[in-house]
C-alpha cells in the first residue's frame, strides 16, 4: 500500500491538467486547493519534509473527491486513491474531524439505533445544530427506515430478478425513493430483493481516513451482493454504485460487478418504451450531473436520453458544477460547500426550467437548500410518473 502510494505520487509531472475542472481550485485559486498542490504536499509529507499540521490536514480533507481531475491527468495518477491514502495517514493528527469520525463510525455500525436516537431527539437536536451552523439544513426523518429487514417483492410473471442496494440516504431520509424504484421494477415485471445484512457502502468512513472500517463494510456488502443470483444490483445513489463497482476492487480486491445506475439499467436492459405518459405539471427541466455518476462511472447520456424520451424539454446547462454536498465535506467545509452550491443555484435559477432532475439523494439534499423556486426530483420519480396513464 505504502509503495503504491509513493509510486502514484511520483507519477505526477506537474502539468496542472488536473486543475481544469477542480471545484475547490475554481473557488480558491491557490495551488494547494487543486490536485497538483495536494499531491505535492503529500509527497513532501511522505518523504518527511513536512510534518502533519492543521493546515496540511485541512488541505487534504478539503478535496471533495468528486473525481473531476481523474480523466484529465496524462500519466494517469489515481488522484482519489492518493487522497484517500493521505487521509488514512493523517487521521490521527486531524482533530477537527474527530467528532465527525466518531458519529460516522457509530451510525454505520448501528444504523437502526442511530435512527431511533435521532428520531427521538430530532425536534430539538436538528434546530440546535442548524442554529449553531453545524447543519446547513434541517433533516426531517421519516417514520420508519426504508429497509428494516430482508424482503423479496415477488411478481406473478417474472421477467427477471433485481437486488436493490439501498444506501444510507435512501434508508434514512428518502424511503419513498426506494419504494418508487420497487414500484417501477414491479411494473416492468422484475422480482426485487432487498437482502438482509447490507451495510453502509463505506465511502463516508473512507473519506474521513477510516480505511480499515470502510474495508470491513466493503467485505460485508460484497459477501452479500456478489452471491445473489440477480441481473443487476441497482442503487439510487451514485456514490454507492461507484463504491461497489470501482472502489471496492481497489480496497478489498473484489467488487460487485453487476452494480449499475438505474439510468444505465433502463436504457440498456429494458428499453424506454415503458415510459410513455406525460409527467404531471412538468414541461421543462434541467438535469444536474452528480459528480460520482459523471466522473466516476461515466454516465451522462443515459439520464438525458430517458428525460428526452419522456418528452420533457431538457434545457442546457454547463453541466460541470459540483453542488458542494460531497458527503461529510459539506459538514467540514460549510462556507466552501455553500459557495459551490450558490454557483449551481444561480445558473439553474436563471433558466426557465420548472424543476431540477438529478440522480443522487445527496445532490437533492444540497440543491433543495437553496432552490426554493424549483423542486429537485430524483430521476426515478420522473420515470414512475411517466409510467402512469393520465386522463
Ligand atoms: S477530486 Fe475533485 S476536488 Fe479533489 S482535487 Fe480532484 S477535481 Fe479537485
Ligand atoms: S494532471 Fe496529473 S500529472 Fe498533471 S499535475 Fe495533475 S496530477 Fe500531476
Tab-separated table of C-alpha atoms and ligand atoms in Angstrom:
chain	number	residue	atom	x	y	z
A	1	UNK	CA	0.000	0.000	0.000
A	2	UNK	CA	2.724	2.405	1.033
A	3	UNK	CA	4.809	1.718	-2.086
A	4	UNK	CA	1.730	2.076	-4.316
A	5	UNK	CA	1.086	5.449	-2.721
A	6	UNK	CA	4.676	6.650	-3.267
A	7	UNK	CA	4.577	5.295	-6.807
A	8	UNK	CA	1.370	7.200	-7.618
A	9	UNK	CA	2.829	10.388	-6.137
A	10	UNK	CA	5.972	10.030	-8.229
A	11	UNK	CA	3.954	9.755	-11.460
A	12	UNK	CA	2.867	13.398	-11.250
A	13	UNK	CA	4.711	15.514	-13.888
A	14	UNK	CA	3.219	18.775	-12.531
A	15	UNK	CA	1.483	19.659	-15.801
A	16	UNK	CA	-1.546	21.192	-13.995
A	17	UNK	CA	-4.083	19.481	-16.252
A	18	UNK	CA	-5.983	18.427	-13.132
A	19	UNK	CA	-6.879	21.999	-12.243
A	20	UNK	CA	-9.252	22.485	-15.168
A	21	UNK	CA	-12.495	21.252	-13.582
A	22	UNK	CA	-11.498	21.173	-9.915
A	23	UNK	CA	-14.326	22.775	-7.901
A	24	UNK	CA	-12.142	23.660	-4.910
A	25	UNK	CA	-9.428	25.224	-7.091
A	26	UNK	CA	-12.088	27.069	-9.042
A	27	UNK	CA	-13.325	28.550	-5.774
A	28	UNK	CA	-9.965	29.394	-4.195
A	29	UNK	CA	-7.191	29.604	-6.783
A	30	UNK	CA	-4.323	28.684	-4.509
A	31	UNK	CA	-2.066	25.817	-5.547
A	32	UNK	CA	-2.912	23.659	-2.544
A	33	UNK	CA	-6.626	23.677	-3.415
A	34	UNK	CA	-6.090	21.641	-6.591
A	35	UNK	CA	-4.890	18.069	-7.127
A	36	UNK	CA	-1.352	19.094	-8.123
A	37	UNK	CA	-0.829	21.044	-4.910
A	38	UNK	CA	-2.342	18.306	-2.755
A	39	UNK	CA	-0.114	15.707	-4.410
A	40	UNK	CA	2.984	17.873	-3.873
A	41	UNK	CA	2.089	18.274	-0.189
A	42	UNK	CA	1.516	14.553	0.273
A	43	UNK	CA	4.829	13.891	-1.487
A	44	UNK	CA	6.618	16.218	0.929
A	45	UNK	CA	4.793	14.598	3.849
A	46	UNK	CA	5.603	11.034	2.783
A	47	UNK	CA	9.313	11.876	2.405
A	48	UNK	CA	9.347	13.515	5.835
A	49	UNK	CA	9.973	17.060	4.546
A	50	UNK	CA	6.840	18.354	6.244
A	51	UNK	CA	5.045	17.228	9.390
A	52	UNK	CA	1.293	16.825	9.894
A	53	UNK	CA	-0.360	20.105	10.803
A	54	UNK	CA	-3.848	21.567	10.915
A	55	UNK	CA	-3.132	23.368	7.624
A	56	UNK	CA	-1.917	20.224	5.867
A	57	UNK	CA	-4.908	18.270	7.157
A	58	UNK	CA	-7.347	20.940	6.059
A	59	UNK	CA	-5.868	20.971	2.570
A	60	UNK	CA	-6.045	17.213	2.131
A	61	UNK	CA	-9.537	16.892	3.655
A	62	UNK	CA	-10.885	19.799	1.578
A	63	UNK	CA	-10.874	17.749	-1.649
A	64	UNK	CA	-14.489	16.859	-2.466
A	65	UNK	CA	-13.355	13.537	-4.003
A	66	UNK	CA	-15.511	14.449	-6.983
A	67	UNK	CA	-13.117	12.781	-9.448
A	68	UNK	CA	-13.261	15.639	-11.981
A	69	UNK	CA	-9.458	15.637	-12.166
A	70	UNK	CA	-9.009	11.935	-12.879
A	71	UNK	CA	-9.669	11.890	-16.600
A	72	UNK	CA	-7.506	14.954	-17.115
A	73	UNK	CA	-4.224	13.536	-15.831
A	74	UNK	CA	-1.899	12.477	-18.703
A	75	UNK	CA	0.176	9.949	-16.697
A	76	UNK	CA	-2.994	8.666	-15.014
A	77	UNK	CA	-2.245	9.385	-11.359
A	78	UNK	CA	-5.040	7.787	-9.313
A	79	UNK	CA	-5.709	11.078	-7.546
A	80	UNK	CA	-8.641	9.948	-5.411
A	81	UNK	CA	-6.749	6.905	-4.147
A	82	UNK	CA	-3.798	9.152	-3.290
A	83	UNK	CA	-6.098	11.459	-1.327
A	84	UNK	CA	-7.787	8.538	0.456
A	85	UNK	CA	-4.398	7.165	1.456
A	86	UNK	CA	-3.174	10.570	2.597
A	87	UNK	CA	-6.255	10.910	4.805
A	88	UNK	CA	-5.611	7.494	6.303
A	89	UNK	CA	-2.121	8.617	7.283
A	90	UNK	CA	-3.287	11.976	8.618
A	91	UNK	CA	-6.403	10.949	10.548
A	92	UNK	CA	-4.672	10.610	13.928
A	93	UNK	CA	-3.490	14.217	13.860
A	94	UNK	CA	-6.748	15.524	12.399
A	95	UNK	CA	-8.565	16.756	15.486
A	96	UNK	CA	-11.010	18.939	13.561
A	97	UNK	CA	-12.995	15.949	12.309
A	98	UNK	CA	-12.678	13.859	15.477
A	99	UNK	CA	-16.384	14.008	16.375
A	100	UNK	CA	-17.463	13.571	12.763
A	101	UNK	CA	-15.395	10.371	12.670
A	102	UNK	CA	-16.932	9.166	15.904
A	103	UNK	CA	-20.536	9.773	14.784
A	104	UNK	CA	-19.998	8.407	11.273
A	105	UNK	CA	-18.450	5.267	12.712
A	106	UNK	CA	-21.293	4.945	15.222
A	107	UNK	CA	-24.128	5.273	12.714
A	108	UNK	CA	-22.557	2.956	10.118
A	109	UNK	CA	-22.213	0.243	12.772
A	110	UNK	CA	-25.615	0.807	14.390
A	111	UNK	CA	-27.969	2.312	11.806
A	112	UNK	CA	-31.192	1.196	13.497
A	113	UNK	CA	-30.186	2.500	16.923
A	114	UNK	CA	-28.920	5.757	15.347
A	115	UNK	CA	-32.237	6.192	13.576
A	116	UNK	CA	-34.173	5.658	16.815
A	117	UNK	CA	-31.994	8.088	18.757
A	118	UNK	CA	-32.202	10.717	16.035
A	119	UNK	CA	-35.970	10.245	15.678
A	120	UNK	CA	-36.450	10.811	19.415
A	121	UNK	CA	-34.269	13.899	19.525
A	122	UNK	CA	-34.761	15.390	16.049
A	123	UNK	CA	-37.155	18.199	17.100
A	124	UNK	CA	-34.593	19.889	19.312
A	125	UNK	CA	-31.318	18.401	18.028
A	126	UNK	CA	-31.618	19.432	14.373
A	127	UNK	CA	-32.813	23.023	15.071
A	128	UNK	CA	-29.955	23.339	17.607
A	129	UNK	CA	-27.322	22.063	15.129
A	130	UNK	CA	-28.828	24.305	12.472
A	131	UNK	CA	-28.709	27.341	14.774
A	132	UNK	CA	-25.066	26.617	15.630
A	133	UNK	CA	-24.259	26.427	11.890
A	134	UNK	CA	-23.212	22.764	12.137
A	135	UNK	CA	-26.060	21.637	9.881
A	136	UNK	CA	-26.985	23.861	6.958
A	137	UNK	CA	-30.385	22.166	6.603
A	138	UNK	CA	-32.946	20.606	8.938
A	139	UNK	CA	-33.441	16.963	8.049
A	140	UNK	CA	-36.899	15.505	8.509
A	141	UNK	CA	-36.701	11.856	9.371
A	142	UNK	CA	-39.410	9.552	8.026
A	143	UNK	CA	-41.451	7.415	10.405
A	144	UNK	CA	-39.533	4.280	9.544
A	145	UNK	CA	-36.428	3.152	7.727
A	146	UNK	CA	-36.953	2.012	4.139
A	147	UNK	CA	-35.142	-1.203	4.823
A	148	UNK	CA	-35.774	-2.809	8.181
A	149	UNK	CA	-35.194	-6.398	7.179
A	150	UNK	CA	-34.856	-8.826	4.333
A	151	UNK	CA	-37.595	-8.537	1.746
A	152	UNK	CA	-38.396	-10.207	-1.532
A	153	UNK	CA	-41.052	-8.490	-3.608
A	154	UNK	CA	-42.391	-11.093	-5.980
A	155	UNK	CA	-44.343	-10.668	-9.216
A	156	UNK	CA	-46.627	-13.171	-10.905
A	157	UNK	CA	-44.914	-13.423	-14.319
A	158	UNK	CA	-41.297	-12.884	-13.524
A	159	UNK	CA	-39.124	-11.274	-16.201
A	160	UNK	CA	-36.004	-11.182	-14.069
A	161	UNK	CA	-34.576	-10.529	-10.604
A	162	UNK	CA	-33.026	-7.336	-9.328
A	163	UNK	CA	-31.392	-6.530	-5.999
A	164	UNK	CA	-31.522	-3.046	-4.541
A	165	UNK	CA	-28.560	-1.617	-2.656
A	166	UNK	CA	-30.472	0.842	-0.509
A	167	UNK	CA	-27.713	3.148	0.766
A	168	UNK	CA	-27.939	5.319	3.884
A	169	UNK	CA	-29.538	8.413	2.313
A	170	UNK	CA	-32.491	6.473	0.876
A	171	UNK	CA	-32.810	4.375	4.025
A	172	UNK	CA	-32.730	7.317	6.445
A	173	UNK	CA	-34.105	10.254	4.510
A	174	UNK	CA	-35.794	9.253	1.245
A	175	UNK	CA	-37.624	5.953	1.788
A	176	UNK	CA	-40.205	6.995	-0.823
A	177	UNK	CA	-37.469	6.838	-3.498
A	178	UNK	CA	-36.764	3.212	-2.630
A	179	UNK	CA	-40.488	2.441	-2.754
A	180	UNK	CA	-40.743	4.190	-6.121
A	181	UNK	CA	-37.888	2.092	-7.531
A	182	UNK	CA	-39.606	-1.108	-6.355
A	183	UNK	CA	-42.868	0.045	-7.928
A	184	UNK	CA	-41.167	0.802	-11.294
A	185	UNK	CA	-39.327	-2.532	-11.329
A	186	UNK	CA	-42.565	-4.359	-10.488
A	187	UNK	CA	-44.417	-2.688	-13.316
A	188	UNK	CA	-41.616	-3.890	-15.603
A	189	UNK	CA	-42.037	-7.443	-14.299
A	190	UNK	CA	-38.977	-7.759	-12.079
A	191	UNK	CA	-38.812	-9.544	-8.764
A	192	UNK	CA	-36.998	-7.281	-6.317
A	193	UNK	CA	-34.737	-8.341	-3.460
A	194	UNK	CA	-33.620	-6.262	-0.518
A	195	UNK	CA	-31.142	-8.627	1.105
A	196	UNK	CA	-30.527	-8.771	4.814
A	197	UNK	CA	-27.194	-7.542	6.171
A	198	UNK	CA	-26.482	-4.668	3.775
A	199	UNK	CA	-24.315	-2.044	5.479
A	200	UNK	CA	-23.202	1.480	4.540
A	201	UNK	CA	-21.106	1.463	1.338
A	202	UNK	CA	-18.185	2.712	3.467
A	203	UNK	CA	-17.350	5.856	1.497
A	204	UNK	CA	-18.227	8.286	4.352
A	205	UNK	CA	-15.750	6.398	6.566
A	206	UNK	CA	-13.072	6.186	3.904
A	207	UNK	CA	-13.366	9.877	3.132
A	208	UNK	CA	-12.587	10.555	6.806
A	209	UNK	CA	-9.475	8.361	6.693
A	210	UNK	CA	-11.134	5.339	8.353
A	211	UNK	CA	-9.838	2.889	5.776
A	212	UNK	CA	-9.952	-0.281	7.911
A	213	UNK	CA	-13.534	0.363	8.972
A	214	UNK	CA	-14.525	1.022	5.332
A	215	UNK	CA	-12.809	-2.202	4.282
A	216	UNK	CA	-14.897	-4.198	6.758
A	217	UNK	CA	-18.101	-2.763	5.344
A	218	UNK	CA	-16.972	-3.400	1.759
A	219	UNK	CA	-16.288	-7.051	2.611
A	220	UNK	CA	-19.730	-7.444	4.185
A	221	UNK	CA	-21.516	-5.928	1.193
A	222	UNK	CA	-19.501	-7.965	-1.306
A	223	UNK	CA	-20.187	-11.131	0.654
A	224	UNK	CA	-23.926	-10.479	0.411
A	225	UNK	CA	-24.474	-8.945	-3.027
A	226	UNK	CA	-21.914	-10.943	-5.053
A	227	UNK	CA	-23.647	-14.203	-4.122
A	228	UNK	CA	-27.102	-13.169	-5.302
A	229	UNK	CA	-28.467	-14.578	-8.497
A	230	UNK	CA	-29.692	-11.279	-9.943
A	231	UNK	CA	-29.428	-9.424	-13.238
A	232	UNK	CA	-28.268	-6.234	-11.603
A	233	UNK	CA	-27.686	-4.552	-8.264
A	234	UNK	CA	-29.321	-1.145	-8.515
A	235	UNK	CA	-28.768	1.822	-6.267
A	236	UNK	CA	-30.371	5.258	-6.328
A	237	UNK	CA	-27.098	6.762	-5.084
A	238	UNK	CA	-24.136	7.043	-7.497
A	239	UNK	CA	-21.646	7.085	-4.609
A	240	UNK	CA	-22.835	3.623	-3.525
A	241	UNK	CA	-22.686	2.340	-7.128
A	242	UNK	CA	-19.208	3.802	-7.592
A	243	UNK	CA	-18.094	2.185	-4.333
A	244	UNK	CA	-19.393	-1.268	-5.319
A	245	UNK	CA	-18.025	-1.182	-8.844
A	246	UNK	CA	-14.828	0.857	-8.802
A	247	UNK	CA	-13.691	1.475	-5.221
A	248	UNK	CA	-14.164	-1.980	-3.677
A	249	UNK	CA	-11.726	-3.703	-6.082
A	250	UNK	CA	-9.065	-1.186	-5.016
A	251	UNK	CA	-9.984	-1.514	-1.355
A	252	UNK	CA	-10.503	-5.266	-0.952
A	253	UNK	CA	-9.576	-6.790	-4.323
A	254	UNK	CA	-13.138	-7.555	-5.430
A	255	UNK	CA	-16.215	-5.590	-6.367
A	256	UNK	CA	-19.881	-6.097	-7.184
A	257	UNK	CA	-19.606	-6.281	-10.953
A	258	UNK	CA	-23.285	-6.083	-11.827
A	259	UNK	CA	-23.856	-2.887	-9.806
A	260	UNK	CA	-25.483	-0.314	-12.073
A	261	UNK	CA	-27.043	3.089	-12.047
A	262	UNK	CA	-30.781	2.981	-12.739
A	263	UNK	CA	-30.446	5.070	-15.921
A	264	UNK	CA	-27.951	2.574	-17.382
A	265	UNK	CA	-30.212	-0.304	-16.440
A	266	UNK	CA	-33.320	1.182	-18.014
A	267	UNK	CA	-31.620	2.308	-21.239
A	268	UNK	CA	-29.588	-0.880	-21.720
A	269	UNK	CA	-31.772	-3.656	-20.297
A	270	UNK	CA	-35.422	-2.694	-20.516
A	271	UNK	CA	-35.658	-0.165	-23.356
A	272	UNK	CA	-37.601	3.022	-22.860
A	273	UNK	CA	-40.916	2.128	-24.440
A	274	UNK	CA	-42.494	1.726	-20.977
A	275	UNK	CA	-42.070	5.388	-20.141
A	276	UNK	CA	-44.619	6.999	-22.392
A	277	UNK	CA	-47.015	9.238	-20.483
A	278	UNK	CA	-46.613	12.973	-19.891
A	279	UNK	CA	-45.156	13.857	-16.498
A	280	UNK	CA	-47.505	15.730	-14.152
A	281	UNK	CA	-47.071	19.531	-14.130
A	282	UNK	CA	-43.719	19.488	-15.913
A	283	UNK	CA	-42.612	20.531	-19.376
A	284	UNK	CA	-39.111	21.988	-18.985
A	285	UNK	CA	-36.364	20.645	-16.728
A	286	UNK	CA	-32.631	20.794	-16.080
A	287	UNK	CA	-30.572	17.702	-15.413
A	288	UNK	CA	-27.906	18.073	-12.706
A	289	UNK	CA	-24.989	15.629	-13.098
A	290	UNK	CA	-23.895	14.041	-9.785
A	291	UNK	CA	-20.048	14.043	-9.795
A	292	UNK	CA	-19.702	10.361	-8.943
A	293	UNK	CA	-22.061	9.390	-11.740
A	294	UNK	CA	-20.437	11.666	-14.300
A	295	UNK	CA	-16.741	11.419	-13.492
A	296	UNK	CA	-16.672	8.150	-11.586
A	297	UNK	CA	-18.996	5.998	-13.682
A	298	UNK	CA	-19.029	7.969	-16.945
A	299	UNK	CA	-22.846	8.060	-17.038
A	300	UNK	CA	-24.139	11.306	-18.525
A	301	UNK	CA	-26.075	10.423	-21.679
A	302	UNK	CA	-28.428	7.832	-20.217
A	303	UNK	CA	-30.409	10.079	-17.814
A	304	UNK	CA	-30.749	12.686	-20.557
A	305	UNK	CA	-31.906	10.061	-23.027
A	306	UNK	CA	-34.642	8.993	-20.591
A	307	UNK	CA	-35.758	12.567	-19.899
A	308	UNK	CA	-35.924	13.392	-23.606
A	309	UNK	CA	-37.695	10.126	-24.400
A	310	UNK	CA	-40.361	11.007	-21.844
A	311	UNK	CA	-40.958	14.195	-23.832
A	312	UNK	CA	-39.648	16.754	-21.385
A	313	UNK	CA	-37.820	19.773	-22.715
A	314	UNK	CA	-34.264	19.357	-21.355
A	315	UNK	CA	-32.679	22.792	-21.009
A	316	UNK	CA	-28.944	23.139	-21.487
A	317	UNK	CA	-26.575	23.956	-18.617
A	318	UNK	CA	-22.791	23.995	-18.453
A	319	UNK	CA	-23.061	20.614	-16.689
A	320	UNK	CA	-19.741	20.981	-14.893
A	321	UNK	CA	-20.677	22.262	-11.480
A	322	UNK	CA	-20.319	20.272	-8.280
A	323	UNK	CA	-23.241	21.136	-5.956
A	324	UNK	CA	-20.871	21.091	-2.944
A	325	UNK	CA	-22.560	18.290	-0.994
A	326	UNK	CA	-19.803	15.649	-1.204
A	327	UNK	CA	-20.893	13.669	1.875
A	328	UNK	CA	-19.052	14.687	5.034
A	329	UNK	CA	-17.299	17.528	3.118
A	330	UNK	CA	-20.392	19.748	3.462
A	331	UNK	CA	-20.199	19.394	7.255
A	332	UNK	CA	-16.467	20.182	7.487
A	333	UNK	CA	-16.302	22.986	4.902
A	334	UNK	CA	-19.619	24.753	5.224
A	335	UNK	CA	-18.582	28.027	3.556
A	336	UNK	CA	-16.874	26.345	0.629
A	337	UNK	CA	-19.809	23.968	0.244
A	338	UNK	CA	-22.248	26.876	0.209
A	339	UNK	CA	-20.213	28.808	-2.387
A	340	UNK	CA	-20.243	25.795	-4.695
A	341	UNK	CA	-23.967	25.364	-4.148
A	342	UNK	CA	-24.737	29.013	-4.883
A	343	UNK	CA	-22.927	28.806	-8.238
A	344	UNK	CA	-25.171	25.923	-9.243
A	345	UNK	CA	-28.330	27.539	-7.963
A	346	UNK	CA	-27.547	30.838	-9.699
A	347	UNK	CA	-27.109	29.120	-13.032
A	348	UNK	CA	-30.234	26.982	-12.627
A	349	UNK	CA	-32.439	29.806	-11.370
A	350	UNK	CA	-31.667	31.849	-14.488
A	351	UNK	CA	-33.247	29.213	-16.727
A	352	UNK	CA	-36.935	28.678	-17.468
A	353	UNK	CA	-36.845	25.152	-16.035
A	354	UNK	CA	-39.719	24.185	-13.735
A	355	UNK	CA	-37.661	21.563	-11.881
A	356	UNK	CA	-34.164	20.201	-11.417
A	357	UNK	CA	-33.817	16.471	-12.028
A	358	UNK	CA	-30.824	14.580	-10.690
A	359	UNK	CA	-29.790	11.011	-9.833
A	360	UNK	CA	-28.355	11.416	-6.352
A	361	UNK	CA	-30.031	11.836	-2.935
A	362	UNK	CA	-27.021	13.882	-1.731
A	363	UNK	CA	-27.403	16.371	-4.595
A	364	UNK	CA	-31.142	16.501	-3.800
A	365	UNK	CA	-30.426	17.465	-0.175
A	366	UNK	CA	-27.909	20.100	-1.192
A	367	UNK	CA	-29.800	21.700	-4.102
A	368	UNK	CA	-33.084	21.766	-2.151
A	369	UNK	CA	-31.481	24.034	0.465
A	370	UNK	CA	-31.435	26.992	-1.918
A	371	UNK	CA	-33.563	26.025	-4.902
A	372	UNK	CA	-36.884	27.205	-3.473
A	373	UNK	CA	-38.464	28.102	-6.815
A	374	UNK	CA	-37.753	24.754	-8.465
A	375	UNK	CA	-38.446	21.349	-6.918
A	376	UNK	CA	-35.485	18.961	-7.008
A	377	UNK	CA	-36.530	15.494	-8.158
A	378	UNK	CA	-34.792	12.168	-8.416
A	379	UNK	CA	-34.896	10.665	-11.908
A	380	UNK	CA	-36.781	7.630	-10.573
A	381	UNK	CA	-39.702	9.908	-9.572
A	382	UNK	CA	-39.939	11.250	-13.124
A	383	UNK	CA	-39.714	7.732	-14.557
A	384	UNK	CA	-42.529	6.449	-12.345
A	385	UNK	CA	-44.758	9.373	-13.293
A	386	UNK	CA	-44.127	8.638	-16.973
A	387	UNK	CA	-45.424	5.066	-16.470
A	388	UNK	CA	-48.822	6.196	-15.191
A	389	UNK	CA	-51.597	6.913	-17.712
A	390	UNK	CA	-53.142	10.410	-17.380
A	391	UNK	CA	-56.651	11.411	-18.385
B	1	LIG	S1	-11.225	15.079	-6.686
B	1	LIG	FE1	-12.327	16.982	-7.246
B	1	LIG	S2	-11.930	18.421	-5.572
B	1	LIG	FE2	-10.418	16.746	-5.378
B	1	LIG	S3	-8.619	17.512	-6.479
B	1	LIG	FE3	-9.812	16.302	-7.965
B	1	LIG	S4	-11.153	17.801	-9.009
B	1	LIG	FE4	-10.342	18.788	-7.135
B	2	LIG	S1	-2.791	16.294	-14.195
B	2	LIG	FE1	-1.736	14.562	-13.202
B	2	LIG	S2	0.414	14.825	-13.764
B	2	LIG	FE2	-0.572	16.781	-14.196
B	2	LIG	S3	-0.292	17.963	-12.281
B	2	LIG	FE3	-2.262	16.944	-12.101
B	2	LIG	S4	-1.835	15.027	-11.008
B	2	LIG	FE4	0.129	15.827	-11.775
